[in-house]
Amino acid sequence: QVQLVQSGAEVKKPGASVKVSCKASGYTLTSYDINWVRQATGQGLEWMGWMNPNSGNTGYAQKFQGRVTMTRNTSISTAYMELSSLRSEDTAVYYCARGTRTFDFWGQGTLVTVSS
Amino acid sequence: DIVLTQSPLSSPVALGEPASISCRSSQSLVHSEGNTYLSWLHQRPGQPPRLLIHKISNRFSGVPDRFSGSGAGTDFTLKISRVEVEDVGVYYCTQATQFPRTFGQGTKVEIK
């Protein structure tokens, strides 16, 4: 069965970077796009960007341009999202979600806490 | 960016009764190739979202048939024919016709 398993919770200081992983199983990573979506506590869903794991092509929401980088390692079926220059407002649960024209499978989420 | 506006934002429903959620888009969600990439997600507390409906009305694998989607262009609706306890949570519409992908604000369904 399709699964996306994300890395564990992180605590970072303002100005630092965080890199979250998303390991795919049950299908071939390169067959579907991977999106990253975040959700602050008690808030709605916010799309950050997408990556085509086959080509490595990416597209980022304007809000995150210059701060986010999405990559992959196809040999271990894993996608990554790195967010830099963290600030307190970046405290949220970060999800990876599979799909090009919808989000059909989601990771369990990774809580990133930014605190001094 | 395409803005998706959901209503109501909160919906107390008695068990076994129907529920309906509206999602209105600031622009047509019809893609140049003819498909409309409007989906519905359900999120239970403490859980990731899960896909219910894609391309307006297509139920995802394993989704009960009490869930149905309809609409066209800029107006879409999710209906639950008879609400069950497991249906509580927040429902989001989302579009993948244009970048950036966007989500509605969410509609909280709770048992009355």
PDB file of C-alpha atoms in Angstrom, chain A residues 27-75:
ATOM      1  CA  TYR A  27       4.885   2.931  -5.401  1.00  0.00           C
ATOM      2  CA  THR A  28       7.752   4.417  -7.390  1.00  0.00           C
ATOM      3  CA  LEU A  29       8.679   7.878  -6.109  1.00  0.00           C
ATOM      4  CA  THR A  30       9.416   9.155  -9.617  1.00  0.00           C
ATOM      5  CA  SER A  31       5.904   8.374 -10.866  1.00  0.00           C
ATOM      6  CA  TYR A  32       4.077  11.168  -9.035  1.00  0.00           C
ATOM      7  CA  ASP A  33       4.778  14.736  -7.964  1.00  0.00           C
ATOM      8  CA  ILE A  34       5.380  15.477  -4.295  1.00  0.00           C
ATOM      9  CA  ASN A  35       3.840  18.575  -2.743  1.00  0.00           C
ATOM     10  CA  TRP A  36       4.602  20.173   0.601  1.00  0.00           C
ATOM     11  CA  VAL A  37       1.797  21.683   2.660  1.00  0.00           C
ATOM     12  CA  ARG A  38       2.000  23.203   6.107  1.00  0.00           C
ATOM     13  CA  GLN A  39      -0.509  23.832   8.863  1.00  0.00           C
ATOM     14  CA  ALA A  40      -0.016  26.086  11.854  1.00  0.00           C
ATOM     15  CA  THR A  41      -1.777  24.993  15.031  1.00  0.00           C
ATOM     16  CA  GLY A  42      -5.507  25.481  14.709  1.00  0.00           C
ATOM     17  CA  GLN A  43      -5.140  26.949  11.231  1.00  0.00           C
ATOM     18  CA  GLY A  44      -5.841  25.868   7.672  1.00  0.00           C
ATOM     19  CA  LEU A  45      -3.676  24.294   5.009  1.00  0.00           C
ATOM     20  CA  GLU A  46      -1.001  26.259   3.139  1.00  0.00           C
ATOM     21  CA  TRP A  47       0.641  24.952  -0.030  1.00  0.00           C
ATOM     22  CA  MET A  48       4.394  25.551  -0.174  1.00  0.00           C
ATOM     23  CA  GLY A  49       5.405  24.036  -3.479  1.00  0.00           C
ATOM     24  CA  TRP A  50       5.887  20.909  -5.564  1.00  0.00           C
ATOM     25  CA  MET A  51       8.601  18.752  -7.020  1.00  0.00           C
ATOM     26  CA  ASN A  52       8.665  16.306  -9.891  1.00  0.00           C
ATOM     27  CA  PRO A  53      10.886  13.553  -8.465  1.00  0.00           C
ATOM     28  CA  ASN A  54      11.649  12.222 -11.935  1.00  0.00           C
ATOM     29  CA  SER A  55      13.058  15.418 -13.407  1.00  0.00           C
ATOM     30  CA  GLY A  56      13.834  17.275 -10.203  1.00  0.00           C
ATOM     31  CA  ASN A  57      11.803  20.222 -11.443  1.00  0.00           C
ATOM     32  CA  THR A  58      10.278  22.332  -8.702  1.00  0.00           C
ATOM     33  CA  GLY A  59       7.804  25.147  -8.241  1.00  0.00           C
ATOM     34  CA  TYR A  60       7.436  27.194  -5.085  1.00  0.00           C
ATOM     35  CA  ALA A  61       4.737  29.442  -3.702  1.00  0.00           C
ATOM     36  CA  GLN A  62       5.858  33.046  -3.954  1.00  0.00           C
ATOM     37  CA  LYS A  63       5.713  33.399  -0.180  1.00  0.00           C
ATOM     38  CA  PHE A  64       8.507  30.843   0.219  1.00  0.00           C
ATOM     39  CA  GLN A  65      10.652  31.728  -2.799  1.00  0.00           C
ATOM     40  CA  GLY A  66      14.269  32.055  -1.746  1.00  0.00           C
ATOM     41  CA  ARG A  67      13.737  30.220   1.557  1.00  0.00           C
ATOM     42  CA  VAL A  68      12.540  26.768   0.496  1.00  0.00           C
ATOM     43  CA  THR A  69      14.331  24.043  -1.423  1.00  0.00           C
ATOM     44  CA  MET A  70      12.752  20.743  -2.467  1.00  0.00           C
ATOM     45  CA  THR A  71      15.000  17.864  -3.463  1.00  0.00           C
ATOM     46  CA  ARG A  72      14.946  14.110  -3.714  1.00  0.00           C
ATOM     47  CA  ASN A  73      17.115  11.012  -3.538  1.00  0.00           C
ATOM     48  CA  THR A  74      15.521   8.489  -5.852  1.00  0.00           C
ATOM     49  CA  SER A  75      17.842   5.685  -4.755  1.00  0.00           C
TER      50      SER A  75
END
